[in-house]
PDB file of C-alpha atoms in Angstrom:
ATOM      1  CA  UNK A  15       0.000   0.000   0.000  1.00 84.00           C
ATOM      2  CA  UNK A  16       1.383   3.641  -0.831  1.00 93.00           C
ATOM      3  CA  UNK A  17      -0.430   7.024  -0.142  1.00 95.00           C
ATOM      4  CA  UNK A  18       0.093   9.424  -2.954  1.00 96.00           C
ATOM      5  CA  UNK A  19      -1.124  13.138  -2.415  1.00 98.00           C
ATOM      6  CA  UNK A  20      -1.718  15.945  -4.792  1.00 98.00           C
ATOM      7  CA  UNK A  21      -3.061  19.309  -4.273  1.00 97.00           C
ATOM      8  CA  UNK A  22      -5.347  21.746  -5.820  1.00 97.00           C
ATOM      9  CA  UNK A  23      -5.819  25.328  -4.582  1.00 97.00           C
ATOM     10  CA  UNK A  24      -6.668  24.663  -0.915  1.00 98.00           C
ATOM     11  CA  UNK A  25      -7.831  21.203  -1.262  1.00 98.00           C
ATOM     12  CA  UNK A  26      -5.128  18.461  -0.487  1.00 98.00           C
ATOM     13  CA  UNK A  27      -6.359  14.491  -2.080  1.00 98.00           C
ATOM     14  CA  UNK A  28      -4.387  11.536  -0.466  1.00 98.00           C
ATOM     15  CA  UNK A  29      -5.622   8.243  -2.292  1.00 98.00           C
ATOM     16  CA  UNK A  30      -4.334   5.100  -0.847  1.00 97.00           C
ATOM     17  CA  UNK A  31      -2.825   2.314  -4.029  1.00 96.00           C
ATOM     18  CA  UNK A  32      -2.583  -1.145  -3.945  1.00 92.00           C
ATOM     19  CA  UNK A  33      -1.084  -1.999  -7.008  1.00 89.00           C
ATOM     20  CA  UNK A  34      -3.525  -0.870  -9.670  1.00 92.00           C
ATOM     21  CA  UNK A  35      -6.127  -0.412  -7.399  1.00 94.00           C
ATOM     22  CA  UNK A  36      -7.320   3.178  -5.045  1.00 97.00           C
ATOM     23  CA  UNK A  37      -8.093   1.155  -1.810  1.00 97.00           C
ATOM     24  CA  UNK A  38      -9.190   4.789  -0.403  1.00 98.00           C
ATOM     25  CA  UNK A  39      -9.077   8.464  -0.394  1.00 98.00           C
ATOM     26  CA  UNK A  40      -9.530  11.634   1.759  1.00 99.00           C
ATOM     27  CA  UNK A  41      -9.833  14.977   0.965  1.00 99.00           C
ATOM     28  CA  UNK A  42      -8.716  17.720   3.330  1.00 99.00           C
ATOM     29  CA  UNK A  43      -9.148  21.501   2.861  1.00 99.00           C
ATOM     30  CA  UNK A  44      -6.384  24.104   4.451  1.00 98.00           C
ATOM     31  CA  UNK A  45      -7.619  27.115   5.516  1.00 95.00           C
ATOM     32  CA  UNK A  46      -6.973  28.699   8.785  1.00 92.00           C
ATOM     33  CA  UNK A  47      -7.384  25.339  10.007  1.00 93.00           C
ATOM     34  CA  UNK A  48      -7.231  22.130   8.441  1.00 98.00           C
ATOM     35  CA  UNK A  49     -10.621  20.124   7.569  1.00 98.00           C
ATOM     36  CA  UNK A  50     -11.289  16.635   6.758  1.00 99.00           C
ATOM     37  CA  UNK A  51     -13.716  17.202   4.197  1.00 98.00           C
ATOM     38  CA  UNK A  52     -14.178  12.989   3.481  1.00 98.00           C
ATOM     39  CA  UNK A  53     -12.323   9.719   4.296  1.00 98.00           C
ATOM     40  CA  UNK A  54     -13.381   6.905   1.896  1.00 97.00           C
ATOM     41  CA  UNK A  55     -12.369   3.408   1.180  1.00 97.00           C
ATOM     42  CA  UNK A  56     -13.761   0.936  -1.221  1.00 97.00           C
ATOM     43  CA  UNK A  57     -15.928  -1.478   0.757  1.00 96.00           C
ATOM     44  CA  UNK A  58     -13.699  -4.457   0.451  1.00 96.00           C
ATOM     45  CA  UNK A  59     -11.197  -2.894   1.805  1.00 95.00           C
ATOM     46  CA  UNK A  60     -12.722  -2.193   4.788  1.00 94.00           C
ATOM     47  CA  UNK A  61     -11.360  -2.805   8.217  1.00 94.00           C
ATOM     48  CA  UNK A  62      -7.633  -3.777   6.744  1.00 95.00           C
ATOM     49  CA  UNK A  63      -5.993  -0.381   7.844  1.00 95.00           C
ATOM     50  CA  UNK A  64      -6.938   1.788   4.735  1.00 97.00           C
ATOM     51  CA  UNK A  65      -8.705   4.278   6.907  1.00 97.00           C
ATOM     52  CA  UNK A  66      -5.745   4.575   9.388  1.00 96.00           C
ATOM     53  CA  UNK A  67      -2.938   5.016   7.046  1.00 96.00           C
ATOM     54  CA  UNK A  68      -5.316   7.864   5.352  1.00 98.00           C
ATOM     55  CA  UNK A  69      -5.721   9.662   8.963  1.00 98.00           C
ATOM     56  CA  UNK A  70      -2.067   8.866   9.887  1.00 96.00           C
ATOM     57  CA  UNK A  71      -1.100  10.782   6.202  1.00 97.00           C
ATOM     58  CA  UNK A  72      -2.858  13.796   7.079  1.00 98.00           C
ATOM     59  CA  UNK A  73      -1.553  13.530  10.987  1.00 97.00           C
ATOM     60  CA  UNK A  74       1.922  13.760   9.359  1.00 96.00           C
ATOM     61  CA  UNK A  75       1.281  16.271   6.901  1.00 97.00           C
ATOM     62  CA  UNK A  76      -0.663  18.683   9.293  1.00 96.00           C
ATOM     63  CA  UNK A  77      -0.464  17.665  13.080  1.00 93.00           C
ATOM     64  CA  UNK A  78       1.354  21.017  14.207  1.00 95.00           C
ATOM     65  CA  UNK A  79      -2.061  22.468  13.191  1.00 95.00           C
ATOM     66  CA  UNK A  80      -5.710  22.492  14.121  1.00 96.00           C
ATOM     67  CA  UNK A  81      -7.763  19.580  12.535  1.00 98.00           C
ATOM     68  CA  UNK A  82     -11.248  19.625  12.237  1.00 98.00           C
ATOM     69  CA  UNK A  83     -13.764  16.958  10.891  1.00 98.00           C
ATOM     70  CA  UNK A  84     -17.776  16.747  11.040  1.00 98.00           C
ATOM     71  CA  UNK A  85     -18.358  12.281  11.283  1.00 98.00           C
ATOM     72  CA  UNK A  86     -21.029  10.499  12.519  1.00 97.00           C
ATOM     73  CA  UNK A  87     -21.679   9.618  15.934  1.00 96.00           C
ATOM     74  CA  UNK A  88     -20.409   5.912  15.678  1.00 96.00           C
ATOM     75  CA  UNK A  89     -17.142   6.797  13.732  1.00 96.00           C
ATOM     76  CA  UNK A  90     -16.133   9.227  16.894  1.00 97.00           C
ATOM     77  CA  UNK A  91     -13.988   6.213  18.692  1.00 97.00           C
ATOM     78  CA  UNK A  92     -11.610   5.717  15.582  1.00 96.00           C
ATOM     79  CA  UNK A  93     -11.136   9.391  15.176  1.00 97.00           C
ATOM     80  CA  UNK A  94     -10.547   9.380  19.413  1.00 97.00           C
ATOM     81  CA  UNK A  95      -7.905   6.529  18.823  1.00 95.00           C
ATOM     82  CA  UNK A  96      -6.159   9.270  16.669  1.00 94.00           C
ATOM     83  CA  UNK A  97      -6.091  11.965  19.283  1.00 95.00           C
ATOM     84  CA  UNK A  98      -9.128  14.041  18.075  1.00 97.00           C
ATOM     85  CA  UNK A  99     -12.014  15.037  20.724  1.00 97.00           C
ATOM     86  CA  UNK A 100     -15.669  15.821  20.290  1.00 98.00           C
ATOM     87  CA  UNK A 101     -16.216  19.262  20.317  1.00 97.00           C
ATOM     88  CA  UNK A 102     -20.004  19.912  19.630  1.00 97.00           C
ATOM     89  CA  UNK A 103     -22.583  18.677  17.194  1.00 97.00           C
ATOM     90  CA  UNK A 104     -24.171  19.775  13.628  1.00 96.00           C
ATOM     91  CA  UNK A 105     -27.087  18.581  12.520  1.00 95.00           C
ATOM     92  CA  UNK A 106     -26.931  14.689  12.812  1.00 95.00           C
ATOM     93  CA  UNK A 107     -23.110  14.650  12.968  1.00 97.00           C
ATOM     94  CA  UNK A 108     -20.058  15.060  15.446  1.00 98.00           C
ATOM     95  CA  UNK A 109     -17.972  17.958  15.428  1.00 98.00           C
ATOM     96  CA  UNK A 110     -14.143  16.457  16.178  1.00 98.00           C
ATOM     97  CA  UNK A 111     -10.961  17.982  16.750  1.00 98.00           C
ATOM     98  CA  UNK A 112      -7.487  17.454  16.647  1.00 97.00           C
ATOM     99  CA  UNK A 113      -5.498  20.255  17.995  1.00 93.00           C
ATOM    100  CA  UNK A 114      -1.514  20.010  18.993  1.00 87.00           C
ATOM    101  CA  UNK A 115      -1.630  21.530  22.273  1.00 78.00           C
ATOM    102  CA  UNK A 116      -4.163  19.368  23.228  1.00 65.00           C
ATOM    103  CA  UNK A 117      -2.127  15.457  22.215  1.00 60.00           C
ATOM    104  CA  UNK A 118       1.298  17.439  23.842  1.00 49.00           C
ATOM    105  CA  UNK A 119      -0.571  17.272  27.525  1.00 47.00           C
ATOM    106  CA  UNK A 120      -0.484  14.721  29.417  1.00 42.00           C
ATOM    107  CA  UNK A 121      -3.107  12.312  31.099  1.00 39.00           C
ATOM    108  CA  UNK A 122      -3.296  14.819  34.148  1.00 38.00           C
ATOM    109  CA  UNK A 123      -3.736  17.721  31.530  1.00 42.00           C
ATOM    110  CA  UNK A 124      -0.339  18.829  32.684  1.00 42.00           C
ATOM    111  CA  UNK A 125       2.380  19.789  29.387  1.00 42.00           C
TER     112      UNK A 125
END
């Protein structure tokens, strides 16, 4: 598996290859913060790490900075696994974030 990334304006694509094949992709836009507009993979490729190595790409690329992401309710552990937090609601989905100074602290809240 390889993660290749291309960008667009604001908009940054990471698909993730297996051979010939796009086992996934996100989409992330970079404004003032960064947001996770979509995290996809193909449905037989589910639950094989796809997902992770997508949210781990964008973690490297952008973890000194803000992340947000709007997911539904029962994606919120995975995204918790990764460090991000719920931080209020729209509509029928989870507001998360990931934010630097937050993952730095440690259990007691102390830095």
């Amino acid at each position: 598996m390889r993660v290749e990334k291309s960008r667009e304006g604001n908009l940054q694509r990471y698909e993730c290859w297996d051979t010939f094949t796009v086992a996934g992709f996100a989409v992330v836009r970079i404004d003032e913060c960064v947001q996770i507009l979509d995290i996809n993979v193909r449905r037989e490729w589910r639950g094989r790490g796809v997902g992770s190595g997508l949210l781990a790409a964008i973690l490297d690329d952008f973890g000194d900075r803000r992340i947000t992401a709007e997911v539904f309710e029962e994606r919120l552990p995975w995204y918790e696994r990764s460090g991000f937090r719920r931080v209020g609601e729209k509509g029928p989905l989870v507001v998360v974030e990931f934010s630097p100074s937050l993952t730095r602290k440690g259990a007691s809240g102390n830095p």
